[in-house]
PDB file of C-alpha atoms in Angstrom:
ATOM      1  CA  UNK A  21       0.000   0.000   0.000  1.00 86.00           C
ATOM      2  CA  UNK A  22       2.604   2.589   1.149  1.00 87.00           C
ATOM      3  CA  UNK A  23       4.659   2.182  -2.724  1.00 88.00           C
ATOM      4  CA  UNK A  24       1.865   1.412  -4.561  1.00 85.00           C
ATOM      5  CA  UNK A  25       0.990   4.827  -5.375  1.00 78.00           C
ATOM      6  CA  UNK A  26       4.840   5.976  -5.950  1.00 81.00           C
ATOM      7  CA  UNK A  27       5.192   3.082  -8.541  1.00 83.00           C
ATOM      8  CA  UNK A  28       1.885   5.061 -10.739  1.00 81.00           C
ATOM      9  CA  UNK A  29       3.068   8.491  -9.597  1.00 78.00           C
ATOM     10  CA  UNK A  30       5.527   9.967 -12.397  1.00 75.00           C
ATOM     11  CA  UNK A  31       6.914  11.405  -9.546  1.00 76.00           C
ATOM     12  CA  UNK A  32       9.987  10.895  -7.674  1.00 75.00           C
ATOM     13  CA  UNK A  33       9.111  10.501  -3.887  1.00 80.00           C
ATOM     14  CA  UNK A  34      10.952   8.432  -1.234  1.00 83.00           C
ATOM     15  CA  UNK A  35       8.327   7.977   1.517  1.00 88.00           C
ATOM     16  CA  UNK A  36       8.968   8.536   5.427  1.00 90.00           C
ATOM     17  CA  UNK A  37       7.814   6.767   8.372  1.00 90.00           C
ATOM     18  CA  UNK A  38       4.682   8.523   9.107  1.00 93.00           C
ATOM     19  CA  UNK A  39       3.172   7.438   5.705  1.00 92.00           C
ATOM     20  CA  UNK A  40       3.422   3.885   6.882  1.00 93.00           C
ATOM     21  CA  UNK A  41       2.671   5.240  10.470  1.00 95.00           C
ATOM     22  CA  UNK A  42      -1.010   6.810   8.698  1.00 94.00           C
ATOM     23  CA  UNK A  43      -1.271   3.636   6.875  1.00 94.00           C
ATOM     24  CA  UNK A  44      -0.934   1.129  10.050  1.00 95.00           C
ATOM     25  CA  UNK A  45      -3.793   3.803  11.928  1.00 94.00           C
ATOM     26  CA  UNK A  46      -6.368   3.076   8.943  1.00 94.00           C
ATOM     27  CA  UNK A  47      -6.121  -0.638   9.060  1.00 94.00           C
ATOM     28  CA  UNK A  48      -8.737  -2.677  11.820  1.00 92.00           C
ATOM     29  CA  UNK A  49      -6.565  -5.078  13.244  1.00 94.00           C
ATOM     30  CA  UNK A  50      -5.285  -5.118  16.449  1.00 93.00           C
ATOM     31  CA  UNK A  51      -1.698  -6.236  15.955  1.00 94.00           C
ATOM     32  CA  UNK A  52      -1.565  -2.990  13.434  1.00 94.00           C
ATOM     33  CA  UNK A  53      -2.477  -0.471  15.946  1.00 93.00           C
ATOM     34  CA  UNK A  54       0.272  -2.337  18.093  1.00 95.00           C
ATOM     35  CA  UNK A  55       3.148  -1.795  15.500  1.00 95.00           C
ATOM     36  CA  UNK A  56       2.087   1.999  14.767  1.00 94.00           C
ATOM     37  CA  UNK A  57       2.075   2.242  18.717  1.00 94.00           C
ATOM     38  CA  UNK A  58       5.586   1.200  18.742  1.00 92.00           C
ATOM     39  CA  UNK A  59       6.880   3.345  15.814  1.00 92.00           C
ATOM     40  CA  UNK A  60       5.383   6.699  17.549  1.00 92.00           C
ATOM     41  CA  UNK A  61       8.628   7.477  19.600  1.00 90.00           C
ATOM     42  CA  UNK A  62      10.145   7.665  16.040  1.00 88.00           C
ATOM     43  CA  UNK A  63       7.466   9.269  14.275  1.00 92.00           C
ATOM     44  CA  UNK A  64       5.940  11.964  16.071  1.00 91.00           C
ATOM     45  CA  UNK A  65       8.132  11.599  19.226  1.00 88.00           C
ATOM     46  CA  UNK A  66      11.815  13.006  20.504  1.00 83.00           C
ATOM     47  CA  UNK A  67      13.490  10.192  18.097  1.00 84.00           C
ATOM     48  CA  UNK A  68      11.674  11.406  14.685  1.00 88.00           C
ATOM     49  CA  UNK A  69      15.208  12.883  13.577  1.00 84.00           C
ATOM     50  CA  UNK A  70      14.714  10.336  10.663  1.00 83.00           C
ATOM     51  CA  UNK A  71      11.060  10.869   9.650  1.00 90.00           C
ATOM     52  CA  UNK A  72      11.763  13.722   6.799  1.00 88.00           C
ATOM     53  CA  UNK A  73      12.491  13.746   3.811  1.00 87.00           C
ATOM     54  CA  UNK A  74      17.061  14.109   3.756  1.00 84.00           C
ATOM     55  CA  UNK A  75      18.235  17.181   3.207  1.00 84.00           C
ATOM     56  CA  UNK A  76      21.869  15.719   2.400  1.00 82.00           C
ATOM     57  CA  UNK A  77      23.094  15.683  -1.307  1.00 83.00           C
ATOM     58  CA  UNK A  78      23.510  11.792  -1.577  1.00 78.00           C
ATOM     59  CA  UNK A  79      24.791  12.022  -5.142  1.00 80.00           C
ATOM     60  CA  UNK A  80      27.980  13.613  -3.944  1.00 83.00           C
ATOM     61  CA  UNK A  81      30.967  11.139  -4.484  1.00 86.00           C
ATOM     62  CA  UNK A  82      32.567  11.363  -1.053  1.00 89.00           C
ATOM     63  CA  UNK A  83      29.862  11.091   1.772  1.00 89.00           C
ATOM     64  CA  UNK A  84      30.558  10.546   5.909  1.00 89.00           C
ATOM     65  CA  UNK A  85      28.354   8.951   7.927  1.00 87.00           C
ATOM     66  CA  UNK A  86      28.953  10.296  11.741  1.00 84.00           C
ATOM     67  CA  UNK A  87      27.496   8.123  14.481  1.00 79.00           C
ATOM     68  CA  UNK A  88      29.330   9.396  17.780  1.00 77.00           C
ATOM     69  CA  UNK A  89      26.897  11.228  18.926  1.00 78.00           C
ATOM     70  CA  UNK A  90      24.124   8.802  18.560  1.00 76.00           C
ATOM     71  CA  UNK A  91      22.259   7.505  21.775  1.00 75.00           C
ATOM     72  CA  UNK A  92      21.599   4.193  22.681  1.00 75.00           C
ATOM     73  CA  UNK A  93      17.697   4.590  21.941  1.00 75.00           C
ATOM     74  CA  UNK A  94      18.774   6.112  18.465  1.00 77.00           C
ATOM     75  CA  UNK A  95      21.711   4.263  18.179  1.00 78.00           C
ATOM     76  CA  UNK A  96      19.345   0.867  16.236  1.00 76.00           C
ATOM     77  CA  UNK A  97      17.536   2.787  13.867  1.00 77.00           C
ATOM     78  CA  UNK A  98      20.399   5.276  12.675  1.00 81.00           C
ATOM     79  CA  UNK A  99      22.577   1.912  11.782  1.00 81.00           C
ATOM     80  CA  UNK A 100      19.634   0.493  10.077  1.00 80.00           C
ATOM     81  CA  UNK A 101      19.207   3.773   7.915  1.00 82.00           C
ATOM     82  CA  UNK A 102      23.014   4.201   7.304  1.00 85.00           C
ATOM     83  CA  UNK A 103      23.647   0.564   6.550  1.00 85.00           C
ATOM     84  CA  UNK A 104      20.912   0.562   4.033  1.00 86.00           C
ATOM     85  CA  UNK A 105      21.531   3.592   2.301  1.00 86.00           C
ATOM     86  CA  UNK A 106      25.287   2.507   2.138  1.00 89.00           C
ATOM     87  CA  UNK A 107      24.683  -0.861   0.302  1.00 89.00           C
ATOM     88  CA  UNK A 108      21.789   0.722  -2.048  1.00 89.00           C
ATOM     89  CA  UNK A 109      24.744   2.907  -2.809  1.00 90.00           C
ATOM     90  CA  UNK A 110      26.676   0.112  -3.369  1.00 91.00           C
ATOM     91  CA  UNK A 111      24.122  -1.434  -5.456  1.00 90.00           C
ATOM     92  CA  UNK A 112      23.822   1.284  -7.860  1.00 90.00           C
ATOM     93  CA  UNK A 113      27.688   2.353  -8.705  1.00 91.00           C
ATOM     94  CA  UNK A 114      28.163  -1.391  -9.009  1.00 90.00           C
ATOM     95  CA  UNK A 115      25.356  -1.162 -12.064  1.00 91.00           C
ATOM     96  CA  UNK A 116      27.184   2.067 -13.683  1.00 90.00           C
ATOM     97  CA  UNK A 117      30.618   0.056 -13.668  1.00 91.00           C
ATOM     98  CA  UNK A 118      31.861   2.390 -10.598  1.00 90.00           C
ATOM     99  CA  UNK A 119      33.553   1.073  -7.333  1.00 92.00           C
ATOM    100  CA  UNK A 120      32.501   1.846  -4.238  1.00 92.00           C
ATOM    101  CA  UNK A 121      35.331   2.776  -1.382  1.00 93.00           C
ATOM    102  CA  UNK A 122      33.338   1.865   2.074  1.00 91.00           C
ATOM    103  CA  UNK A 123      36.237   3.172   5.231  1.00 92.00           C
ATOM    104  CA  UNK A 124      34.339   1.801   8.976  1.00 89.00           C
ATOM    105  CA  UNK A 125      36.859   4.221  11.216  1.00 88.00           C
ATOM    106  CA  UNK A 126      36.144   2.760  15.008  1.00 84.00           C
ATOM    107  CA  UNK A 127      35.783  -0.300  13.626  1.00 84.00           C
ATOM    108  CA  UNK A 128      34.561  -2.093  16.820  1.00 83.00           C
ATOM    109  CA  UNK A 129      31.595   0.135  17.425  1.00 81.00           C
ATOM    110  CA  UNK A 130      29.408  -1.267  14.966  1.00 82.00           C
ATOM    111  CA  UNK A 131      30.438  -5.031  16.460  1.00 83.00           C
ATOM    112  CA  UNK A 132      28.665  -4.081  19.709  1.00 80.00           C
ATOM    113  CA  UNK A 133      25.063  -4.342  18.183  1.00 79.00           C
ATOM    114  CA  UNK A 134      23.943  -7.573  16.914  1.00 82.00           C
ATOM    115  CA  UNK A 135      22.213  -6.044  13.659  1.00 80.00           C
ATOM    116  CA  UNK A 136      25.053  -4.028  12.010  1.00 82.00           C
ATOM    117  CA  UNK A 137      27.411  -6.813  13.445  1.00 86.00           C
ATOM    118  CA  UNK A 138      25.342  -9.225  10.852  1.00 86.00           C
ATOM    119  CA  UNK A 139      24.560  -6.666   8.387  1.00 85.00           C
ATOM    120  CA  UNK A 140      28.238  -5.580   7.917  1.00 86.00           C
ATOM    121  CA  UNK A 141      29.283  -9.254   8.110  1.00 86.00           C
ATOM    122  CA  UNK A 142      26.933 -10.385   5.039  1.00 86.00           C
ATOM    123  CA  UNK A 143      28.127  -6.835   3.266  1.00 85.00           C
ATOM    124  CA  UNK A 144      31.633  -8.083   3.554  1.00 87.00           C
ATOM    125  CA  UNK A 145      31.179 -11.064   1.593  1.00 83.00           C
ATOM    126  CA  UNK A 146      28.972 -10.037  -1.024  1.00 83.00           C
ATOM    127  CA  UNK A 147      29.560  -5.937  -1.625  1.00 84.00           C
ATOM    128  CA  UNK A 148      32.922  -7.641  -3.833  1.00 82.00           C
ATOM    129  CA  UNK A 149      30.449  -8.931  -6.442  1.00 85.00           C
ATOM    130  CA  UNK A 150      28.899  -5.255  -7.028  1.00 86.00           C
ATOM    131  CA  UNK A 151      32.029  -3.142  -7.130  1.00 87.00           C
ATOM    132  CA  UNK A 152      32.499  -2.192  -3.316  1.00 89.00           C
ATOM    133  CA  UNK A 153      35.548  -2.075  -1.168  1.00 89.00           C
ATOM    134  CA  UNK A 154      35.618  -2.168   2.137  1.00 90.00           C
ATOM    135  CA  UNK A 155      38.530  -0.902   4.699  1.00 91.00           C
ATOM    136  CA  UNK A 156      37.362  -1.728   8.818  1.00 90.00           C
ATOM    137  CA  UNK A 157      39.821   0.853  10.889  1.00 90.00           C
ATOM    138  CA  UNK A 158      40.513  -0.168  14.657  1.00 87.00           C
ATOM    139  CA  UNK A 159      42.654   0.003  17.353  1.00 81.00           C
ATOM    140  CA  UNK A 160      40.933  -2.695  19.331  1.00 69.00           C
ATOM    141  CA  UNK A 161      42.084  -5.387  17.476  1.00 78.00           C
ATOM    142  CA  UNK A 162      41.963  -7.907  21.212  1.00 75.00           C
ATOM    143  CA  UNK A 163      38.603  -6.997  20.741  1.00 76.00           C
ATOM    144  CA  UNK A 164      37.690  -8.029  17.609  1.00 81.00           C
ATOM    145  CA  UNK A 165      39.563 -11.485  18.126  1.00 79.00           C
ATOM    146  CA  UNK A 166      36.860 -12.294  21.010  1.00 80.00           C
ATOM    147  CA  UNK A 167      34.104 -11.994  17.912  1.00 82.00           C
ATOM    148  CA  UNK A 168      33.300 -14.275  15.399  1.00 86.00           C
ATOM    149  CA  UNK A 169      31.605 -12.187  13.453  1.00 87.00           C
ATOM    150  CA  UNK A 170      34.488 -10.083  13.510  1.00 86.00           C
ATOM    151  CA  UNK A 171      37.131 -13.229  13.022  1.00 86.00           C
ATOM    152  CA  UNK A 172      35.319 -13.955  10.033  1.00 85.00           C
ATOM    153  CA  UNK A 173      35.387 -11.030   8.300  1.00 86.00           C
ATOM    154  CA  UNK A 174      39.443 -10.351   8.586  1.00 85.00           C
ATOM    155  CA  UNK A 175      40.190 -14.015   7.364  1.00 81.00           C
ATOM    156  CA  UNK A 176      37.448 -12.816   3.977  1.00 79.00           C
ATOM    157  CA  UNK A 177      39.934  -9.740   3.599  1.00 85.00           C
ATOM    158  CA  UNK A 178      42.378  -9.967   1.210  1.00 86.00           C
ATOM    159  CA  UNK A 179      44.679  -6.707   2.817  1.00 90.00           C
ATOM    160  CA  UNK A 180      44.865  -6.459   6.552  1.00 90.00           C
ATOM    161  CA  UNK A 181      47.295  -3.669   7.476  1.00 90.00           C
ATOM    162  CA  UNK A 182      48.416  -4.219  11.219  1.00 87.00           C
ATOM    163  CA  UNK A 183      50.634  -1.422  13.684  1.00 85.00           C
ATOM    164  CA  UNK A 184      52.097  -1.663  16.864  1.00 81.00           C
ATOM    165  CA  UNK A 185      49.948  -4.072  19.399  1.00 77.00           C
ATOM    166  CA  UNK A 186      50.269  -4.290  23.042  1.00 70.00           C
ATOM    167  CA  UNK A 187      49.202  -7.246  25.328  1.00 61.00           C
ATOM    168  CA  UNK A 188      47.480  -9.528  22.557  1.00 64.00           C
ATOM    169  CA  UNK A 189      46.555 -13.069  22.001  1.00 63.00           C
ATOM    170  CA  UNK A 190      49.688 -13.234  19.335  1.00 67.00           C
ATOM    171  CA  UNK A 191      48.593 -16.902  18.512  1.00 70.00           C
ATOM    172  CA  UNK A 192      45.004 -16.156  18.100  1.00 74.00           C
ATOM    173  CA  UNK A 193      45.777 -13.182  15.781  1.00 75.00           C
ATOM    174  CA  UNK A 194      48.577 -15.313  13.645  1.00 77.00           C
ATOM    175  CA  UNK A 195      45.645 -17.980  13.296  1.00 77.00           C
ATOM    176  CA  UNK A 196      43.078 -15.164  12.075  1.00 79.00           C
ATOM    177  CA  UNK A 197      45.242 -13.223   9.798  1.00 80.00           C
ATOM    178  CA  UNK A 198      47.637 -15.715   8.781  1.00 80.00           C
ATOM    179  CA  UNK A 199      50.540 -15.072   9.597  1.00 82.00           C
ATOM    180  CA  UNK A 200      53.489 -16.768  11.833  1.00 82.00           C
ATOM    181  CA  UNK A 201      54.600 -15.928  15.078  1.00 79.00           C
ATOM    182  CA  UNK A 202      57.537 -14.528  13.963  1.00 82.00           C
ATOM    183  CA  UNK A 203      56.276 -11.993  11.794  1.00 85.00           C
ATOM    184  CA  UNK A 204      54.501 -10.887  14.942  1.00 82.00           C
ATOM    185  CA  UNK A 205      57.527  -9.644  16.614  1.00 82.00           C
ATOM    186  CA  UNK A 206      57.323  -7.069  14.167  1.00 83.00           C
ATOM    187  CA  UNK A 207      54.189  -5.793  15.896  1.00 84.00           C
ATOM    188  CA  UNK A 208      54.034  -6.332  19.283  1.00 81.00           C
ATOM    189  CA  UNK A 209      55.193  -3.313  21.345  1.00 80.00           C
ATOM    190  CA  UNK A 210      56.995  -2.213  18.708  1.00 82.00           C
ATOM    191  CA  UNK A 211      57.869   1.551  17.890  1.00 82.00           C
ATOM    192  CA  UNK A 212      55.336   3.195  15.672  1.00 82.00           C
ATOM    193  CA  UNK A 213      56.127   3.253  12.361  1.00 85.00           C
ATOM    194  CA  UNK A 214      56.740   0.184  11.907  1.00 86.00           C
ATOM    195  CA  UNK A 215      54.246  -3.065  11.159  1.00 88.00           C
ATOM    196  CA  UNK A 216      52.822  -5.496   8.452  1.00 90.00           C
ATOM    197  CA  UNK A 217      51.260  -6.107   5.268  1.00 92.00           C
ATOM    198  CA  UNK A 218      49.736  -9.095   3.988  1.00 90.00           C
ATOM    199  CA  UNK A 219      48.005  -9.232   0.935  1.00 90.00           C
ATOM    200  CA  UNK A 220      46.688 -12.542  -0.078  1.00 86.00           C
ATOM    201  CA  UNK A 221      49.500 -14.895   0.548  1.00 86.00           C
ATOM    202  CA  UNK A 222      52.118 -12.652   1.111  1.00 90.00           C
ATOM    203  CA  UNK A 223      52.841 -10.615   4.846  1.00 90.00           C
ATOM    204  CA  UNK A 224      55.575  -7.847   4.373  1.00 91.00           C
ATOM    205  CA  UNK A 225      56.924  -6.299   7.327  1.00 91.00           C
ATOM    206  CA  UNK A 226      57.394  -2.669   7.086  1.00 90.00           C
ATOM    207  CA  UNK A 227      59.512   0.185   9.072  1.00 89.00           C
ATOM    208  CA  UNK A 228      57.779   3.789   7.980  1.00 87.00           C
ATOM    209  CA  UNK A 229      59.396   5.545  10.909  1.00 88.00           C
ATOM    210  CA  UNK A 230      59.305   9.126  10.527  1.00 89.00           C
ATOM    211  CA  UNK A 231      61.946  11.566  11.879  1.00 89.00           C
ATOM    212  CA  UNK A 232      60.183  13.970  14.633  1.00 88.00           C
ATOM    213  CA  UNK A 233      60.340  18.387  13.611  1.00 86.00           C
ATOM    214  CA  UNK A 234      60.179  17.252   9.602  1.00 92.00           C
ATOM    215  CA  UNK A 235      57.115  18.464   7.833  1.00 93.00           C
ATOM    216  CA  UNK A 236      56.272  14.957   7.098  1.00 92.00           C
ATOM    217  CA  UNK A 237      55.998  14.498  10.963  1.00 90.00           C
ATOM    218  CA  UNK A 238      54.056  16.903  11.756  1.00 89.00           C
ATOM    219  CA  UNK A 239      51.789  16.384   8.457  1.00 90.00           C
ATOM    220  CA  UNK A 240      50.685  13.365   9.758  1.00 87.00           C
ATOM    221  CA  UNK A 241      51.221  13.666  13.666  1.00 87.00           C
ATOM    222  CA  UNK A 242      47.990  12.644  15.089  1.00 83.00           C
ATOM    223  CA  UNK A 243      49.256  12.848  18.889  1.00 81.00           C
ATOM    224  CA  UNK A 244      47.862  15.790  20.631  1.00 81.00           C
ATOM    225  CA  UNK A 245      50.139  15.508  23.558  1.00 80.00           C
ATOM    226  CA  UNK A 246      53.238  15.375  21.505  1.00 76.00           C
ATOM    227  CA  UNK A 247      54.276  19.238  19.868  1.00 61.00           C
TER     228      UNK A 247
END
């Protein structure tokens, strides 16, 4: 009922979630008035932040997603919204011959709910098939070796880039990522700058250490402490 008249309509319209909130208030049953009950909060309520139309320029070719700021109760439906629009993306470059680049900074957020933890594990597998890359940035990387969701998606990457760790399970992560435990000693509480590469079969260990006061250095000096 609620695309039926956008499919006839020669007009573009993306419907929101009070047209399927009015639609749920005209029907008689009891389990509907239930549902529309539910939805309120996020329709007419303090959580309706998504329930207009967007008034961000999807087309553009670099787009960021910020969820930091997101509470708990809004924290569900946001991922659900973002995760969507991100593989219709996806979906639609892949059809026009254009790859996607999908970067997941904080990596280990989206693990701790169970629904973008399976959504972005079933995107991982099958986002290759439609054009789209995607790069999962952490520095919890203990953490994602207690998840199998997460496990499973670093032994389906082809590239893993890992830096200096501290106080990890080095056998667990040599099992994962595949690679030996003495390529880990090029890792583990090690100086930064310096870590490895593996791409497919192949782990390269790596020494970018950059000399402190150069403009390099303080180009890419993240630390806040350190000037």
């Amino acid at each position: 009922n609620l695309y039926l008249g956008i499919v006839k309509s020669k007009e573009r319209y993306v419907p929101v979630m009070s047209d399927f909130y009015e639609i749920l208030l005209r029907q008689k049953e009891e389990e509907a008035k239930d549902i529309a009950l539910a939805l309120e909060l996020f329709v007419n309520g303090s959580l309706n932040i998504f329930n207009h139309q967007t008034n961000v320029d999807t087309d553009n070719r670099f787009t960021v997603y910020g969820i930091r700021d997101l509470g708990a109760e809004l924290s569900p439906i946001a991922m659900m919204v973002m995760l969507e629009n991100i593989q219709n993306r996806i979906v639609q470059n892949g059809k026009r011959g254009v790859a996607t680049w999908l970067y997941i900074d904080e990596y280990h957020v989206l693990l701790r709910s169970d629904y973008s933890a399976q959504y972005l594990q079933q995107l991982w597998k099958k986002v290759r098939k439609q054009g789209g890359l995607c790069t999962g940035i952490t520095q919890n990387l203990t953490d994602l070796l207690q998840s199998y969701v997460a496990t499973t998606m670093i032994s389906n990457s082809e590239f893993v880039a890992i830096l200096k760790q501290a106080n990890t399970d080095s056998a667990e992560m040599a099992k994962v990522i595949g690679v030996s435990q003495e390529q880990l000693k090029y890792v583990t509480n090690t100086q930064s700058g310096k870590g490895l590469l593996k791409c497919g079969n192949v782990v390269i260990p790596f020494d970018n250490t950059i000399e402190k006061g150069t403009d390099l250095y303080n180009l890419y000096n993240t630390n806040i402490h350190d000037s």
